[in-house]
mmCIF file of C-alpha atoms in Angstrom:
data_model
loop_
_atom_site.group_PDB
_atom_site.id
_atom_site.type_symbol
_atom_site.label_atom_id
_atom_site.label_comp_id
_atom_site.label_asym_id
_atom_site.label_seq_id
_atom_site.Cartn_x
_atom_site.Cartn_y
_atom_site.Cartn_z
ATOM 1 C CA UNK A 1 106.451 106.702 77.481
ATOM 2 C CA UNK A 2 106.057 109.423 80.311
ATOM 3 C CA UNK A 3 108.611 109.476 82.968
ATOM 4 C CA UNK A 4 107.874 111.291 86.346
ATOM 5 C CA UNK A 5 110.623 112.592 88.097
ATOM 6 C CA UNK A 6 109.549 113.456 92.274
ATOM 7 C CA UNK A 7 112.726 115.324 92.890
ATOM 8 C CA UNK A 8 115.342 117.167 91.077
ATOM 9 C CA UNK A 9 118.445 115.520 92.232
ATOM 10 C CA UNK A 10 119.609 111.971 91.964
ATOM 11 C CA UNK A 11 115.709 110.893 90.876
ATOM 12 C CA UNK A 12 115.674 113.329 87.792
ATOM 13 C CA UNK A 13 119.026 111.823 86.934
ATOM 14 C CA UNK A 14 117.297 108.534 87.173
ATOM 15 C CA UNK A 15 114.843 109.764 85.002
ATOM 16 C CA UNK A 16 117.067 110.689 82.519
ATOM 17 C CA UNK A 17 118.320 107.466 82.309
ATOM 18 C CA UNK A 18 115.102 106.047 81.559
ATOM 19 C CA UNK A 19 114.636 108.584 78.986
ATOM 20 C CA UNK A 20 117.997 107.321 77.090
ATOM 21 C CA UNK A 21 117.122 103.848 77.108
ATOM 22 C CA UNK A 22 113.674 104.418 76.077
ATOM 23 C CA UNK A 23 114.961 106.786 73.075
ATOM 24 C CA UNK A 24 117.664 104.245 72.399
ATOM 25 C CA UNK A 25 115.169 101.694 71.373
ATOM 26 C CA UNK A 26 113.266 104.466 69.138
ATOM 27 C CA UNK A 27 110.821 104.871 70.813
ATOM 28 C CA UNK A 28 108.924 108.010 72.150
ATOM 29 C CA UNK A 29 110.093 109.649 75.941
ATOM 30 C CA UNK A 30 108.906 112.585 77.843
ATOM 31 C CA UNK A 31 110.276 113.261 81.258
ATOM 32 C CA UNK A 32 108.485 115.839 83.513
ATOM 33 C CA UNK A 33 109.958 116.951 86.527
ATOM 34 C CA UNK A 34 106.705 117.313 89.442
ATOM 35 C CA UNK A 35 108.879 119.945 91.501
ATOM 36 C CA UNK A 36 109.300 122.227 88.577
ATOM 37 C CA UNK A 37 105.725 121.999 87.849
ATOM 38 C CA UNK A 38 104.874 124.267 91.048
ATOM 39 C CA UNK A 39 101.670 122.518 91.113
ATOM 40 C CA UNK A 40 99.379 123.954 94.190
ATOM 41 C CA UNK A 41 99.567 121.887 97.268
ATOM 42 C CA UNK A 42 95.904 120.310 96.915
ATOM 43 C CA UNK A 43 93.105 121.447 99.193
ATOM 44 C CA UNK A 44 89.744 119.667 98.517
ATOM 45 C CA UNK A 45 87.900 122.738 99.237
ATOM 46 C CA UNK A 46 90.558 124.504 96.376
ATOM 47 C CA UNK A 47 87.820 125.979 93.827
ATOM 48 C CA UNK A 48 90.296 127.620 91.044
ATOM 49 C CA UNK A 49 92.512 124.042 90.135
ATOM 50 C CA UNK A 50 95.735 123.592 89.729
ATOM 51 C CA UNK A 51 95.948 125.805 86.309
ATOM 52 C CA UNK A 52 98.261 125.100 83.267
ATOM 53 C CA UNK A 53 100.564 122.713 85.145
ATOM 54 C CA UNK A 54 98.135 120.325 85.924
ATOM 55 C CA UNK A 55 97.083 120.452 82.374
ATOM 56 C CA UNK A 56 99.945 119.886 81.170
ATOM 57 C CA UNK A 57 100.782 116.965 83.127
ATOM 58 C CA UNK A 58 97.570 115.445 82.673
ATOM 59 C CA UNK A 59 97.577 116.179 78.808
ATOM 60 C CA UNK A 60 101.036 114.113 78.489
ATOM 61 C CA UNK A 61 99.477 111.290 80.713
ATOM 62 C CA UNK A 62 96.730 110.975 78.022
ATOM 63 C CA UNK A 63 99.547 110.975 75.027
ATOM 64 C CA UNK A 64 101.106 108.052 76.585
ATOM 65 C CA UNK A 65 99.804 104.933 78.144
ATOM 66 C CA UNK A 66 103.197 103.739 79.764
ATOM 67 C CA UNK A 67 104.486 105.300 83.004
ATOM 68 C CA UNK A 68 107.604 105.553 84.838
ATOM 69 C CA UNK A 69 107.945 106.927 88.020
ATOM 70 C CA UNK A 70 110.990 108.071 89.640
ATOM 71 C CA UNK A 71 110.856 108.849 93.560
ATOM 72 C CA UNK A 72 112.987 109.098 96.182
ATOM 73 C CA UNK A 73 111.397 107.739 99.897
ATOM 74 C CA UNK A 74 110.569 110.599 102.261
ATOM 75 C CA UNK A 75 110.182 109.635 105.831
ATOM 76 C CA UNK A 76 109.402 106.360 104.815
ATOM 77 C CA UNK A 77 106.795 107.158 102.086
ATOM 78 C CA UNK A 78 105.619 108.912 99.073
ATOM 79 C CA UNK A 79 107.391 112.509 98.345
ATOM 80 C CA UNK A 80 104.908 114.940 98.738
ATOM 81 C CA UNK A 81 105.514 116.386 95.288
ATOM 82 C CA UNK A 82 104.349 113.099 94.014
ATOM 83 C CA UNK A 83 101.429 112.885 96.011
ATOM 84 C CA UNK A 84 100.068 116.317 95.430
ATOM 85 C CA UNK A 85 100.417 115.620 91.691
ATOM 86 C CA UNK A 86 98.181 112.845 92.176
ATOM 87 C CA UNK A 87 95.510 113.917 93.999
ATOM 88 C CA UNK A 88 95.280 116.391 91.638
ATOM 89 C CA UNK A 89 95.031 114.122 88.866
ATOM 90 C CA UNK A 90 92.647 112.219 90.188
ATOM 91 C CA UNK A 91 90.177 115.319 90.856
ATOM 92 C CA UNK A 92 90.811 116.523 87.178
ATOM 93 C CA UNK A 93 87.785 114.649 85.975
ATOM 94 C CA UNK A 94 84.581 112.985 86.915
ATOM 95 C CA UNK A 95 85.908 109.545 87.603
ATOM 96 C CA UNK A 96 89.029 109.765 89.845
ATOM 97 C CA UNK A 97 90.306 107.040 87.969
ATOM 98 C CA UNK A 98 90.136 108.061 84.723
ATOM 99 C CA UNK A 99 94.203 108.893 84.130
ATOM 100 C CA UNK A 100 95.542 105.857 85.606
ATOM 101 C CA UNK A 101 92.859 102.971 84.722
ATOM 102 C CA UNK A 102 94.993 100.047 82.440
ATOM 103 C CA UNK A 103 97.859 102.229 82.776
ATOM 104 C CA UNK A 104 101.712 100.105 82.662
ATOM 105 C CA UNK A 105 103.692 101.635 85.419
ATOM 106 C CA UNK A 106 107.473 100.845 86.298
ATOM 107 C CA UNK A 107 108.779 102.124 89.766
ATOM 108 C CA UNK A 108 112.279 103.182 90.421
ATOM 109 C CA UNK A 109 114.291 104.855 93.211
ATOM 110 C CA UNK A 110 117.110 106.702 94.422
ATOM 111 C CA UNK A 111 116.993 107.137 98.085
ATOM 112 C CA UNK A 112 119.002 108.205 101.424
ATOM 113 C CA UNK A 113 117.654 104.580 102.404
ATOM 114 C CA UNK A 114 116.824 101.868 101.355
ATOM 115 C CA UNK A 115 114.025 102.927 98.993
ATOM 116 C CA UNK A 116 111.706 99.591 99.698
ATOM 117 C CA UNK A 117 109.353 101.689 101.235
ATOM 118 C CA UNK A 118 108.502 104.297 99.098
ATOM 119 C CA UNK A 119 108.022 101.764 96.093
ATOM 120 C CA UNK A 120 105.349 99.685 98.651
ATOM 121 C CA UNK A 121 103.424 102.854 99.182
ATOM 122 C CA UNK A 122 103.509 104.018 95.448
ATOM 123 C CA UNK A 123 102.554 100.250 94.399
ATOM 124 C CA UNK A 124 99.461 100.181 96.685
ATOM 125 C CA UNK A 125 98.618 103.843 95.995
ATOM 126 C CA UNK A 126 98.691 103.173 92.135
ATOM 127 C CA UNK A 127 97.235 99.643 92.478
ATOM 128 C CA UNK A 128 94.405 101.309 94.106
ATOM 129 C CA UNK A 129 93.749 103.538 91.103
ATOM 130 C CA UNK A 130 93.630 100.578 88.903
ATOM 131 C CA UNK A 131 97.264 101.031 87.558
ATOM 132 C CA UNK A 132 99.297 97.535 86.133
ATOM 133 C CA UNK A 133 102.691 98.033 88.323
ATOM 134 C CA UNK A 134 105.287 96.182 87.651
ATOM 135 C CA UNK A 135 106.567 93.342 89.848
ATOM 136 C CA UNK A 136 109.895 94.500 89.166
ATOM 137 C CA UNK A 137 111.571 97.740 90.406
ATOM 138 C CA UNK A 138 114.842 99.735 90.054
ATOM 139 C CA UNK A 139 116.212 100.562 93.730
ATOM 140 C CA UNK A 140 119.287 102.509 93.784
ATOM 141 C CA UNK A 141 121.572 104.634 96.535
ATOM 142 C CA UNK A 142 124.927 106.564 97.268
ATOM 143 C CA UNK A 143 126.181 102.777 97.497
ATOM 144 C CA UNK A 144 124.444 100.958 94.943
ATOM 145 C CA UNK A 145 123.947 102.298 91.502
ATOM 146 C CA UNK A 146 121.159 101.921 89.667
ATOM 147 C CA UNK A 147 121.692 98.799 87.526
ATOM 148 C CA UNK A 148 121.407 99.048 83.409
ATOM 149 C CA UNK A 149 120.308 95.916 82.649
ATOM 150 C CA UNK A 150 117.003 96.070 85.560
ATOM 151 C CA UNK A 151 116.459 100.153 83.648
ATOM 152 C CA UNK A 152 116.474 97.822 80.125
ATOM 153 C CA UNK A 153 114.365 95.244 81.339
ATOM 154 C CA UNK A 154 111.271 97.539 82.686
ATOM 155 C CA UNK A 155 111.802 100.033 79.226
ATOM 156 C CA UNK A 156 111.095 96.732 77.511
ATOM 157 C CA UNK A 157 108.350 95.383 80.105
ATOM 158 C CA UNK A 158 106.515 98.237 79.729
ATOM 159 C CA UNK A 159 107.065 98.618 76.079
ATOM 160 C CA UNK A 160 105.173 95.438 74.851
ATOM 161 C CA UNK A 161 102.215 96.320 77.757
ATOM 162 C CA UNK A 162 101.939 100.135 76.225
ATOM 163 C CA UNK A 163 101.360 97.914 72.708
ATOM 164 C CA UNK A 164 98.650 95.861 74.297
ATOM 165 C CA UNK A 165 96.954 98.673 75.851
ATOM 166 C CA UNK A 166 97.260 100.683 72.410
ATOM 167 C CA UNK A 167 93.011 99.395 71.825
ATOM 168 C CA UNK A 168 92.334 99.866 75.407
ATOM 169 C CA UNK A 169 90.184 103.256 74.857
ATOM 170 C CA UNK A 170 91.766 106.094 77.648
ATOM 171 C CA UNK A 171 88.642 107.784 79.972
ATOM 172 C CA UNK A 172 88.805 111.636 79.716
#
């Protein structure tokens, strides 16, 4: 499974404890962090691409069909790390759909707030590109950890969708 961490703070931590569940059931994790990517901020009149970073993240999306995404709510919303990474994903082939079609996605938060937002606008914005997201969610703050069991429960959600969508052919 890939897990996407928008920050470097509380959401990477987050991330990493995706990772350890995930591992802890044997099965296969990669966590990229978007800020240390450095990807470009994303200009549609940008000729030159987003070089080896974008490749990068959009090789490890096609190695893995199950997605978590870790993001903390700016101003409401999406970080803009997050949504730089995908626009650029979605311009790094000739269907802008191609890297999320079929594609199991869990949402989770740490956030100054209370994080409701930012997993709305993600949902909608990853609906859109024909993700699967999760009904459920893992919301977390400085006053309410993130909760083991609801971390468990999407590793093993998305864990029996990633084995349906193992025939499900990925567009490149």
């Amino acid at each position: 499974m890939l897990i996407l961490s928008a920050s470097s703070g509380k959401n990477l931590e987050l991330a990493h404890a995706f990772a350890t569940e995930i591992t802890t059931r044997g099965l296969s994790a990669e966590l990229i962090s978007l800020p240390e990517l450095q990807l470009p901020l994303y200009d549609s009149l940008e000729g030159s691409g987003a070089g080896d970073s974008l490749l990068k993240l959009a090789e490890a999306l096609r190695r893995h069909k199950a997605l978590v995404i870790c993001a903390p709510e700016y101003n409401g919303s999406i970080p803009p790390v997050l949504s730089n990474a995908i626009a650029w994903l979605s311009v790094s082939t000739d269907d802008f759909r191609a890297l999320f079609n079929a594609r199991p996605v869990a949402l989770a938060t740490h956030s100054g707030g209370g994080g409701q937002k930012v997993m709305l606008a993600i949902r909608q914005q990853l609906s859109h590109l024909g993700c699967t997201v999760l009904g459920r969610e893992v919301v977390s703050n400085a006053q309410k950890a993130a909760n083991p069991e609801a971390i468990a429960a999407l590793v093993g959600q998305l864990s029996a969708l990633e084995s349906a969508y193992q025939g499900v052919p990925a567009k490149v």
